[in-house]
CSV table of N, CA and C in Angstrom, one decimal:
chain,number,residue,atom,x,y,z
P,119,MET,N,16.5,-11.3,-34.1
P,119,MET,CA,15.1,-10.8,-33.5
P,119,MET,C,14.7,-11.8,-32.3
P,120,ASN,N,13.9,-11.5,-31.2
P,120,ASN,CA,13.4,-11.8,-30.1
P,120,ASN,C,12.5,-13.0,-30.7
P,121,PRO,N,12.4,-14.3,-30.4
P,121,PRO,CA,11.7,-14.8,-30.8
P,121,PRO,C,9.7,-14.7,-30.1
P,122,LEU,N,10.1,-14.4,-29.1
P,122,LEU,CA,8.6,-13.9,-28.2
P,122,LEU,C,7.7,-13.2,-28.8
P,123,MET,N,8.4,-12.2,-29.8
P,123,MET,CA,8.1,-11.2,-30.2
P,123,MET,C,6.7,-11.7,-32.0
P,124,ALA,N,6.1,-11.4,-32.3
P,124,ALA,CA,5.6,-12.0,-33.5
P,124,ALA,C,7.1,-11.1,-34.8
P,125,PRO,N,6.6,-11.2,-36.1
P,125,PRO,CA,7.9,-10.7,-36.8
P,125,PRO,C,7.4,-9.4,-36.9
P,126,ASP,N,6.2,-8.8,-37.1
P,126,ASP,CA,5.4,-7.5,-37.1
P,126,ASP,C,6.1,-6.6,-36.4
P,127,ARG,N,6.0,-7.4,-34.7
P,127,ARG,CA,6.1,-6.2,-33.5
P,127,ARG,C,7.3,-5.9,-33.6
P,128,ALA,N,8.4,-6.8,-34.1
P,128,ALA,CA,10.0,-7.3,-33.5
P,128,ALA,C,10.3,-5.8,-34.5
P,129,ALA,N,9.7,-6.2,-36.2
P,129,ALA,CA,10.2,-4.8,-36.9
P,129,ALA,C,9.3,-3.6,-36.8
P,130,THR,N,8.7,-3.5,-36.6
P,130,THR,CA,8.2,-2.3,-35.7
P,130,THR,C,9.5,-2.1,-34.4
P,131,ALA,N,9.8,-2.8,-33.4
P,131,ALA,CA,10.9,-2.3,-32.5
P,131,ALA,C,11.9,-2.1,-33.0
P,132,GLU,N,12.3,-2.8,-34.2
P,132,GLU,CA,13.9,-2.3,-34.7
P,132,GLU,C,13.2,-0.7,-35.5
P,133,VAL,N,12.7,-0.3,-36.2
P,133,VAL,CA,12.0,0.9,-36.2
P,133,VAL,C,11.7,1.9,-35.2
P,134,ALA,N,11.6,1.4,-34.1
P,134,ALA,CA,11.3,2.5,-33.2
P,134,ALA,C,12.9,2.9,-32.7
P,135,ASP,N,13.4,1.8,-32.8
P,135,ASP,CA,14.8,2.1,-31.7
P,135,ASP,C,15.8,3.1,-32.8
P,136,VAL,N,15.0,2.7,-34.1
P,136,VAL,CA,15.8,3.7,-35.3
P,136,VAL,C,15.7,5.2,-34.9
P,137,VAL,N,14.3,5.0,-35.2
P,137,VAL,CA,13.7,6.6,-34.7
P,137,VAL,C,13.7,6.9,-33.3
P,138,VAL,N,13.7,6.3,-31.9
P,138,VAL,CA,14.5,7.1,-30.5
P,138,VAL,C,16.0,7.6,-31.2
P,139,ALA,N,16.6,6.7,-31.8
P,139,ALA,CA,18.6,7.0,-32.0
P,139,ALA,C,18.5,8.7,-32.5
P,140,ASP,N,17.8,8.5,-34.3
P,140,ASP,CA,17.9,9.1,-34.9
P,140,ASP,C,17.2,10.6,-34.3
P,141,VAL,N,16.3,11.0,-33.6
P,141,VAL,CA,15.7,11.6,-32.6
P,141,VAL,C,16.8,12.3,-31.4
P,142,GLY,N,17.5,11.1,-30.9
P,142,GLY,CA,18.6,11.5,-30.3
P,142,GLY,C,17.9,11.5,-28.6
P,143,VAL,N,17.9,10.9,-27.9
P,143,VAL,CA,17.7,11.2,-26.4
P,143,VAL,C,19.0,12.0,-25.8
P,144,PRO,N,18.8,13.0,-25.1
P,144,PRO,CA,20.5,13.5,-25.0
P,144,PRO,C,21.1,12.6,-24.0
P,145,ALA,N,22.0,12.3,-24.1
P,145,ALA,CA,23.0,11.9,-23.1
P,145,ALA,C,22.9,12.5,-22.1
P,146,GLY,N,23.7,12.1,-20.8
P,146,GLY,CA,23.8,12.7,-19.5
P,146,GLY,C,22.3,13.5,-18.9
P,147,GLY,N,22.5,13.7,-17.6
P,147,GLY,CA,21.7,14.1,-17.0
P,147,GLY,C,21.5,15.7,-16.3
P,148,VAL,N,20.2,15.2,-15.5
P,148,VAL,CA,20.5,17.2,-14.6
P,148,VAL,C,21.4,17.0,-13.3
P,149,LEU,N,22.2,17.6,-12.9
P,149,LEU,CA,22.6,18.0,-11.5
P,149,LEU,C,21.9,18.5,-10.2
P,150,LEU,N,21.7,17.9,-9.3
P,150,LEU,CA,20.9,17.9,-8.3
P,150,LEU,C,22.0,18.1,-6.6
P,151,ARG,N,22.1,18.7,-6.2
P,151,ARG,CA,22.7,19.0,-5.1
P,151,ARG,C,21.5,18.5,-4.0
P,152,LEU,N,21.9,17.6,-3.4
P,152,LEU,CA,21.1,16.9,-1.9
P,152,LEU,C,22.1,16.8,-0.4
P,153,GLY,N,21.8,17.5,0.3
P,153,GLY,CA,23.1,18.2,1.1
P,153,GLY,C,24.3,18.2,0.8
P,154,ALA,N,25.6,17.8,0.9
P,154,ALA,CA,27.0,18.3,0.7
P,154,ALA,C,27.0,17.5,-0.5
P,155,SER,N,26.3,16.6,-1.7
P,155,SER,CA,27.0,15.5,-2.6
P,155,SER,C,26.2,16.0,-3.8
P,156,ARG,N,26.7,15.6,-5.0
P,156,ARG,CA,26.2,16.1,-6.3
P,156,ARG,C,25.7,14.7,-6.4
P,157,TYR,N,24.0,14.7,-7.5
P,157,TYR,CA,23.7,13.4,-7.3
P,157,TYR,C,23.6,14.2,-9.6
P,158,ALA,N,22.7,12.6,-10.1
P,158,ALA,CA,22.6,13.3,-11.4
P,158,ALA,C,21.7,11.8,-12.1
P,159,VAL,N,20.5,12.4,-12.5
P,159,VAL,CA,19.3,11.9,-12.5
P,159,VAL,C,19.1,12.1,-14.3
P,160,ALA,N,18.8,10.7,-14.8
P,160,ALA,CA,19.2,10.7,-16.5
P,160,ALA,C,18.4,11.6,-17.3
P,161,MET,N,18.3,12.4,-18.4
P,161,MET,CA,18.3,13.6,-18.8
P,161,MET,C,16.8,12.8,-19.4
P,162,GLY,N,16.9,11.5,-19.7
P,162,GLY,CA,15.1,11.0,-20.5
P,162,GLY,C,14.6,10.8,-19.6
P,163,ASP,N,14.5,11.0,-18.4
P,163,ASP,CA,13.6,11.0,-17.1
P,163,ASP,C,13.1,12.2,-16.1
P,164,VAL,N,13.7,13.6,-17.1
P,164,VAL,CA,13.5,14.3,-16.3
P,164,VAL,C,12.2,15.1,-16.9
P,165,ALA,N,11.1,15.5,-16.6
P,165,ALA,CA,10.4,16.0,-17.4
P,165,ALA,C,10.2,17.8,-17.4
P,166,GLU,N,10.7,18.2,-16.4
P,166,GLU,CA,10.5,19.7,-16.2
P,166,GLU,C,11.7,19.9,-14.8
P,167,VAL,N,12.1,21.4,-14.5
P,167,VAL,CA,12.6,21.3,-13.8
P,167,VAL,C,12.2,23.2,-13.1
P,168,ALA,N,11.9,23.4,-12.1
P,168,ALA,CA,10.8,24.4,-12.0
P,168,ALA,C,11.5,24.7,-10.5
P,169,PRO,N,10.9,25.7,-10.1
P,169,PRO,CA,11.0,26.5,-8.7
P,169,PRO,C,9.9,25.5,-7.7
P,170,VAL,N,10.4,25.5,-6.5
P,170,VAL,CA,9.7,24.8,-5.8
P,170,VAL,C,8.5,25.4,-5.2
P,171,PRO,N,7.2,24.4,-5.8
P,171,PRO,CA,5.7,25.4,-5.6
P,171,PRO,C,5.5,25.1,-3.7
P,172,GLY,N,4.4,25.5,-3.5
P,172,GLY,CA,3.9,25.4,-2.2
P,172,GLY,C,3.5,23.4,-2.0
P,173,LEU,N,3.7,23.4,-0.8
P,173,LEU,CA,3.6,22.3,-0.5
P,173,LEU,C,2.5,22.1,0.1
P,174,THR,N,1.8,20.6,0.5
P,174,THR,CA,0.7,20.3,1.4
P,174,THR,C,1.4,18.8,2.1
P,175,ARG,N,1.6,19.4,3.1
P,175,ARG,CA,1.9,18.2,3.9
P,175,ARG,C,1.0,16.9,3.7
P,176,VAL,N,1.2,15.9,4.0
P,176,VAL,CA,0.1,14.9,4.1
P,176,VAL,C,0.9,14.2,5.9
P,177,PRO,N,-0.3,14.4,6.5
P,177,PRO,CA,0.0,13.7,8.0
P,177,PRO,C,0.1,12.3,8.1
P,178,GLY,N,1.0,11.7,8.9
P,178,GLY,CA,1.3,10.7,8.9
P,178,GLY,C,2.3,10.2,7.9
P,179,ALA,N,2.7,11.0,6.6
P,179,ALA,CA,3.8,10.5,5.8
P,179,ALA,C,5.3,10.3,6.2
P,180,PRO,N,5.8,9.4,5.9
P,180,PRO,CA,7.4,9.6,6.0
P,180,PRO,C,8.4,10.3,5.9
P,181,LEU,N,9.0,10.8,6.5
P,181,LEU,CA,9.7,12.1,6.4
P,181,LEU,C,10.3,12.9,4.8
P,182,TRP,N,10.2,11.8,4.0
P,182,TRP,CA,10.9,12.0,2.8
P,182,TRP,C,9.9,12.5,1.7
P,183,LEU,N,8.5,12.0,2.3
P,183,LEU,CA,7.3,12.6,1.5
P,183,LEU,C,7.2,14.3,1.8
P,184,ALA,N,8.0,15.2,1.2
P,184,ALA,CA,7.8,16.7,1.5
P,184,ALA,C,6.5,16.9,1.6
P,185,GLY,N,5.8,16.4,1.0
P,185,GLY,CA,4.0,16.8,0.6
P,185,GLY,C,3.7,16.5,-0.8
P,186,VAL,N,2.6,17.2,-1.3
P,186,VAL,CA,1.7,16.8,-2.5
P,186,VAL,C,1.6,18.6,-3.2
P,187,ALA,N,1.8,18.8,-3.9
P,187,ALA,CA,2.0,20.1,-4.9
P,187,ALA,C,1.1,19.6,-6.1
P,188,ASN,N,0.2,21.6,-6.6
P,188,ASN,CA,-0.8,21.7,-8.0
P,188,ASN,C,0.4,21.7,-8.5
P,189,TRP,N,0.9,20.5,-10.0
P,189,TRP,CA,1.3,20.5,-10.9
P,189,TRP,C,1.0,20.4,-11.8
P,190,ARG,N,0.6,21.5,-12.8
P,190,ARG,CA,-0.1,21.6,-14.1
P,190,ARG,C,-1.4,21.2,-13.8
P,191,GLY,N,-2.4,21.0,-13.2
P,191,GLY,CA,-4.0,20.4,-13.0
P,191,GLY,C,-3.7,19.5,-11.6
P,192,ARG,N,-2.9,18.9,-11.5
P,192,ARG,CA,-2.7,17.8,-11.3
P,192,ARG,C,-2.0,17.4,-9.8
P,193,MET,N,-1.9,16.4,-8.7
P,193,MET,CA,-1.8,16.3,-7.7
P,193,MET,C,-0.1,15.4,-7.8
P,194,LEU,N,0.7,16.3,-7.2
P,194,LEU,CA,1.8,15.5,-7.7
P,194,LEU,C,3.1,15.2,-6.3
P,195,PRO,N,3.1,14.3,-6.1
P,195,PRO,CA,3.9,13.5,-4.8
P,195,PRO,C,5.1,14.3,-5.0
P,196,VAL,N,5.7,14.8,-3.7
P,196,VAL,CA,6.7,15.7,-3.9
P,196,VAL,C,7.7,14.9,-2.6
P,197,LEU,N,8.9,14.4,-3.0
P,197,LEU,CA,9.9,13.8,-2.9
P,197,LEU,C,10.9,14.5,-2.1
P,198,ASP,N,11.4,14.2,-1.2
P,198,ASP,CA,12.7,15.0,-0.4
P,198,ASP,C,13.6,13.6,0.2
P,199,LEU,N,14.4,13.3,-1.1
P,199,LEU,CA,15.4,12.0,-0.5
P,199,LEU,C,16.5,12.4,0.4
P,200,ARG,N,17.0,13.7,0.4
P,200,ARG,CA,17.6,13.5,1.9
P,200,ARG,C,17.7,12.6,3.0
P,201,PRO,N,16.6,12.3,3.8
P,201,PRO,CA,16.7,11.6,4.6
P,201,PRO,C,17.1,10.2,4.7
P,202,LEU,N,16.8,9.6,2.9
P,202,LEU,CA,16.8,8.3,2.5
P,202,LEU,C,18.2,8.0,2.1
P,203,LEU,N,18.9,9.5,1.9
P,203,LEU,CA,20.2,9.7,1.4
P,203,LEU,C,21.3,9.8,3.0
P,204,ALA,N,20.5,9.6,3.7
P,204,ALA,CA,21.7,10.3,4.4
P,204,ALA,C,22.1,11.2,4.4
P,205,ALA,N,21.8,12.8,4.3
P,205,ALA,CA,22.2,13.7,3.8
P,205,ALA,C,21.4,14.8,4.8
P,206,GLU,N,22.0,16.1,5.0
P,206,GLU,CA,21.7,16.7,6.3
P,206,GLU,C,20.4,17.3,5.9
P,207,THR,N,19.3,17.4,6.6
P,207,THR,CA,18.3,18.4,5.8
P,207,THR,C,17.9,19.9,6.6
P,208,LEU,N,18.9,20.8,6.3
P,208,LEU,CA,18.4,22.3,6.4
P,208,LEU,C,16.9,22.6,5.5
P,209,PRO,N,16.6,23.3,6.3
P,209,PRO,CA,15.6,24.1,5.4
P,209,PRO,C,15.7,24.5,3.9
P,210,LEU,N,15.3,24.3,2.9
P,210,LEU,CA,15.5,24.2,1.9
P,210,LEU,C,16.0,26.0,1.6
P,211,PRO,N,17.4,26.3,1.0
P,211,PRO,CA,17.8,27.8,0.5
P,211,PRO,C,16.4,28.4,-0.6
P,212,GLY,N,16.8,29.3,-1.0
P,212,GLY,CA,16.0,29.9,-2.0
P,212,GLY,C,16.4,29.4,-3.4
P,213,SER,N,17.6,28.7,-3.8
P,213,SER,CA,18.4,28.3,-5.0
P,213,SER,C,17.4,26.9,-5.3
P,214,ALA,N,16.5,26.2,-4.2
P,214,ALA,CA,16.0,25.1,-4.0
P,214,ALA,C,14.8,24.9,-5.3
P,215,ARG,N,15.0,24.1,-6.0
P,215,ARG,CA,14.3,23.2,-7.3
P,215,ARG,C,13.3,22.3,-7.0
P,216,LEU,N,12.6,22.0,-7.7
P,216,LEU,CA,11.7,21.0,-8.2
P,216,LEU,C,12.4,20.3,-9.7
P,217,VAL,N,12.4,18.9,-9.5
P,217,VAL,CA,13.1,18.4,-10.4
P,217,VAL,C,11.7,17.3,-10.2
P,218,VAL,N,10.7,17.2,-12.1
P,218,VAL,CA,9.9,16.2,-11.7
P,218,VAL,C,10.7,15.1,-13.2
P,219,LEU,N,10.2,13.9,-12.1
P,219,LEU,CA,10.8,12.9,-12.7
P,219,LEU,C,9.2,12.2,-13.5
P,220,ALA,N,9.5,11.5,-14.4
P,220,ALA,CA,8.3,10.8,-15.3
P,220,ALA,C,9.0,9.8,-16.0
P,221,ARG,N,8.0,8.7,-15.8
P,221,ARG,CA,8.8,7.4,-16.8
P,221,ARG,C,7.3,6.3,-16.6
P,222,ASP,N,7.5,5.8,-17.9
P,222,ASP,CA,6.2,4.7,-17.9
P,222,ASP,C,4.6,5.1,-16.9
P,223,GLY,N,4.5,6.5,-17.4
P,223,GLY,CA,3.6,7.1,-16.4
P,223,GLY,C,3.3,7.4,-15.1
P,224,VAL,N,4.3,7.1,-14.8
P,224,VAL,CA,4.3,7.8,-13.0
P,224,VAL,C,5.3,8.3,-13.1
P,225,VAL,N,4.7,9.8,-12.5
P,225,VAL,CA,5.2,11.0,-12.1
P,225,VAL,C,5.4,11.6,-10.6
P,226,ALA,N,7.0,11.9,-10.2
P,226,ALA,CA,6.6,12.9,-9.0
P,226,ALA,C,8.0,13.7,-9.1
P,227,GLY,N,8.0,14.7,-7.9
P,227,GLY,CA,8.6,15.5,-8.1
P,227,GLY,C,9.5,14.8,-7.1
P,228,VAL,N,11.2,16.0,-7.4
P,228,VAL,CA,12.1,16.0,-6.3
P,228,VAL,C,12.6,16.9,-6.2
P,229,VAL,N,12.5,17.2,-4.7
P,229,VAL,CA,12.8,18.9,-4.2
P,229,VAL,C,14.7,18.6,-4.0
P,230,ALA,N,15.4,19.7,-4.5
P,230,ALA,CA,16.4,19.6,-5.0
P,230,ALA,C,17.0,20.7,-4.4
P,231,GLU,N,18.5,21.2,-3.6
P,231,GLU,CA,18.6,22.1,-2.9
P,231,GLU,C,19.3,23.2,-4.0
P,232,ALA,N,19.4,22.6,-4.7
P,232,ALA,CA,20.4,23.8,-6.2
P,232,ALA,C,20.2,22.3,-7.2
P,233,VAL,N,19.8,23.1,-8.8
P,233,VAL,CA,20.4,21.8,-9.7
P,233,VAL,C,21.6,23.2,-10.4
P,234,PRO,N,22.3,23.1,-10.0
P,234,PRO,CA,23.6,23.9,-10.3
P,234,PRO,C,24.0,23.7,-12.3
P,235,GLY,N,23.0,22.3,-12.7
P,235,GLY,CA,23.8,22.2,-14.6
P,235,GLY,C,23.0,20.8,-14.9
P,236,VAL,N,24.0,20.5,-16.3
P,236,VAL,CA,23.8,19.2,-16.4
P,236,VAL,C,25.0,18.5,-16.2
P,237,TYR,N,24.9,17.4,-16.1
P,237,TYR,CA,26.4,16.3,-16.6
P,237,TYR,C,26.6,15.7,-18.0
P,238,ASP,N,27.3,15.9,-19.2
P,238,ASP,CA,27.4,15.4,-20.1
P,238,ASP,C,28.0,14.3,-20.7
P,239,GLY,N,28.3,13.5,-19.5
P,239,GLY,CA,28.4,12.2,-20.0
P,239,GLY,C,27.6,11.5,-20.0
P,240,GLU,N,27.9,9.9,-20.3
P,240,GLU,CA,27.4,8.8,-20.5
P,240,GLU,C,26.3,8.4,-18.7
P,241,LEU,N,25.7,8.3,-18.3
P,241,LEU,CA,25.4,7.8,-17.0
P,241,LEU,C,24.8,6.2,-17.5
P,242,ALA,N,24.8,5.7,-18.5
P,242,ALA,CA,24.5,4.5,-18.7
P,242,ALA,C,25.5,3.0,-17.8
P,243,ASP,N,26.1,3.5,-17.4
P,243,ASP,CA,27.0,2.1,-17.8
P,243,ASP,C,28.3,3.3,-16.1
P,244,PRO,N,27.6,3.2,-14.8
P,244,PRO,CA,28.3,3.7,-13.3
P,244,PRO,C,29.2,3.2,-12.6
P,245,ALA,N,30.2,3.8,-12.1
P,245,ALA,CA,31.0,3.0,-11.9
P,245,ALA,C,30.0,2.3,-10.4
P,246,PRO,N,30.6,1.2,-9.8
P,246,PRO,CA,30.2,1.0,-8.9
P,246,PRO,C,29.6,2.2,-7.7
P,247,PRO,N,28.7,2.3,-7.1
P,247,PRO,CA,28.4,3.0,-5.6
P,247,PRO,C,29.7,2.6,-4.4
P,248,PRO,N,30.0,3.4,-3.6
P,248,PRO,CA,30.4,3.4,-2.1
P,248,PRO,C,30.2,2.2,-1.4
P,249,PRO,N,30.9,1.4,-0.6
P,249,PRO,CA,29.9,0.2,-0.4
P,249,PRO,C,29.6,1.2,1.4
P,250,THR,N,29.9,1.8,1.6
P,250,THR,CA,29.3,2.8,2.7
P,250,THR,C,27.9,3.1,2.3
P,251,LEU,N,27.0,3.5,1.7
P,251,LEU,CA,26.0,3.7,1.7
P,251,LEU,C,25.0,2.8,2.1
P,252,THR,N,24.0,3.6,2.8
P,252,THR,CA,22.8,3.2,4.0
P,252,THR,C,22.0,2.0,3.0
P,253,ALA,N,21.2,1.3,3.5
P,253,ALA,CA,20.7,0.6,2.7
P,253,ALA,C,19.7,0.9,1.9
P,254,ASP,N,18.7,2.1,2.2
P,254,ASP,CA,18.2,3.0,1.9
P,254,ASP,C,18.9,4.0,1.6
P,255,ALA,N,20.1,4.5,0.3
P,255,ALA,CA,20.6,5.4,0.1
P,255,ALA,C,21.2,4.1,-1.6
P,256,ALA,N,21.7,2.8,-1.4
P,256,ALA,CA,21.8,2.2,-1.6
P,256,ALA,C,20.7,1.8,-3.3
P,257,ALA,N,19.6,1.9,-2.3
P,257,ALA,CA,18.2,1.5,-3.3
P,257,ALA,C,17.9,2.1,-4.1
P,258,LEU,N,18.5,3.4,-3.9
P,258,LEU,CA,18.0,4.7,-5.1
P,258,LEU,C,19.2,5.1,-6.2
P,259,VAL,N,20.6,4.8,-5.6
P,259,VAL,CA,21.6,5.2,-6.3
P,259,VAL,C,22.0,3.9,-7.4
P,260,LEU,N,22.6,3.9,-8.2
P,260,LEU,CA,22.8,3.2,-9.6
P,260,LEU,C,24.1,2.5,-9.5
P,261,GLY,N,25.2,4.0,-9.4
P,261,GLY,CA,26.6,4.1,-9.0
P,261,GLY,C,27.0,5.2,-9.0
P,262,GLN,N,28.3,5.7,-9.8
P,262,GLN,CA,29.0,6.9,-9.4
P,262,GLN,C,29.6,7.3,-10.8
P,263,VAL,N,29.6,8.1,-11.6
P,263,VAL,CA,30.3,9.1,-12.3
P,263,VAL,C,30.9,10.1,-11.8
P,264,ALA,N,32.4,10.5,-12.5
P,264,ALA,CA,33.1,11.7,-11.9
P,264,ALA,C,33.2,12.7,-13.2
P,265,ASP,N,32.9,13.7,-12.4
P,265,ASP,CA,33.8,15.3,-13.2
P,265,ASP,C,35.0,15.9,-13.1
P,266,ARG,N,35.6,16.8,-13.5
P,266,ARG,CA,36.2,17.6,-13.0
P,266,ARG,C,36.4,18.2,-11.5
P,267,SER,N,35.0,18.4,-11.0
P,267,SER,CA,34.4,18.3,-9.7
P,267,SER,C,34.4,17.5,-8.5
P,268,GLY,N,34.3,16.7,-9.1
P,268,GLY,CA,34.6,15.3,-7.8
P,268,GLY,C,33.5,13.8,-8.3
P,269,PRO,N,33.0,13.5,-7.4
P,269,PRO,CA,32.0,12.2,-7.9
P,269,PRO,C,30.9,12.9,-7.7
P,270,ILE,N,29.8,12.2,-8.6
P,270,ILE,CA,28.6,11.9,-8.9
P,270,ILE,C,27.8,11.0,-9.1
P,271,ALA,N,27.2,11.0,-7.4
P,271,ALA,CA,26.1,9.6,-7.4
P,271,ALA,C,24.9,9.7,-8.8
P,272,VAL,N,24.6,8.7,-9.6
P,272,VAL,CA,23.3,8.4,-10.2
P,272,VAL,C,22.3,8.3,-9.8
P,273,LEU,N,21.4,8.7,-9.7
P,273,LEU,CA,20.0,8.4,-9.1
P,273,LEU,C,19.3,7.3,-10.1
P,274,ASP,N,18.4,6.4,-9.7
P,274,ASP,CA,17.4,5.6,-10.1
P,274,ASP,C,16.2,5.9,-10.2
P,275,ALA,N,16.3,6.3,-11.3
P,275,ALA,CA,14.3,7.3,-11.6
P,275,ALA,C,13.6,6.2,-10.9
P,276,ALA,N,13.5,5.1,-11.6
P,276,ALA,CA,12.5,4.1,-10.8
P,276,ALA,C,12.8,3.8,-9.8
P,277,ALA,N,13.6,3.6,-9.0
P,277,ALA,CA,13.7,3.4,-7.9
P,277,ALA,C,13.3,4.8,-6.8
P,278,VAL,N,13.4,5.7,-7.1
P,278,VAL,CA,12.7,7.3,-6.8
P,278,VAL,C,11.2,7.1,-7.3
P,279,LEU,N,10.8,6.4,-8.1
P,279,LEU,CA,9.3,6.3,-8.3
P,279,LEU,C,8.3,5.9,-7.9
P,280,ILE,N,9.4,4.5,-7.4
P,280,ILE,CA,8.9,3.0,-7.0
P,280,ILE,C,9.0,3.5,-5.0
P,281,LEU,N,9.0,4.4,-4.9
P,281,LEU,CA,8.9,4.8,-3.4
P,281,LEU,C,7.5,4.9,-2.8
P,282,ARG,N,6.7,5.3,-4.1
P,282,ARG,CA,5.2,5.5,-3.6
P,282,ARG,C,4.2,4.2,-3.2
P,283,GLU,N,5.3,3.3,-3.3
P,283,GLU,CA,4.8,2.0,-2.7
P,283,GLU,C,5.1,1.8,-1.6
P,284,ARG,N,6.1,2.6,-0.6
P,284,ARG,CA,6.4,2.5,1.0
P,284,ARG,C,5.6,3.5,1.2
P,285,VAL,N,4.7,4.3,0.8
P,285,VAL,CA,3.5,5.1,1.8
P,285,VAL,C,2.4,3.8,2.2
P,286,ASP,N,2.3,3.9,3.5
P,286,ASP,CA,0.9,3.4,3.7
P,286,ASP,C,-0.2,4.2,3.4
P,287,ARG,N,-1.2,3.7,2.4
P,287,ARG,CA,-2.4,4.3,2.0
P,287,ARG,C,-3.8,3.7,2.8
P,288,ARG,N,-3.8,3.6,3.6
P,288,ARG,CA,-4.3,2.8,4.5
P,288,ARG,C,-5.3,4.0,4.9
P,289,ARG,N,-6.9,4.2,4.9
P,289,ARG,CA,-7.5,5.2,5.3
P,289,ARG,C,-7.9,4.7,6.9
P,290,HIS,N,-7.7,6.1,7.8
P,290,HIS,CA,-7.6,5.8,9.4
P,290,HIS,C,-9.2,5.7,9.5
P,291,VAL,N,-10.4,5.4,9.9
P,291,VAL,CA,-11.1,5.7,10.0
P,291,VAL,C,-11.7,5.7,11.7
P,292,SER,N,-12.2,6.4,11.9
P,292,SER,CA,-12.7,6.3,13.6
P,292,SER,C,-13.9,5.4,13.6
């Protein structure tokens, strides 16, 4: 029992863990193709996979902020992680998809050149990422796993969602 929790809260937390385990958050994650590499994001962090909607570019935004889109009546920031991951940024093909990530009330979309399927293995304890990653890429990648097709970098959904703090939100007054 956590000594910082009141006994009734600790009991509730233990019950909640059992309930989550019974419902079963699926292991593994959604596979994304970004540039020539494959990435996975944990299934529990994915709210939806959909065709890429029309985007409105935000003037003065960094390259990795593709724009904003109307998603279910809300303004959704849409990220293109390829510049941060040092991946080639060619125009998005017809196979491109929007992967909507959601965690702790924060929601953002990530464009992927393709979503080839799911990774059924465990993503919770990946092998360390390669030491050759750029600083921006290392901040977004938890590690790597592999399947019969090769390595898969595991994206850190929390790090992706916190990118919003890197956008200059100041209003320019003339």
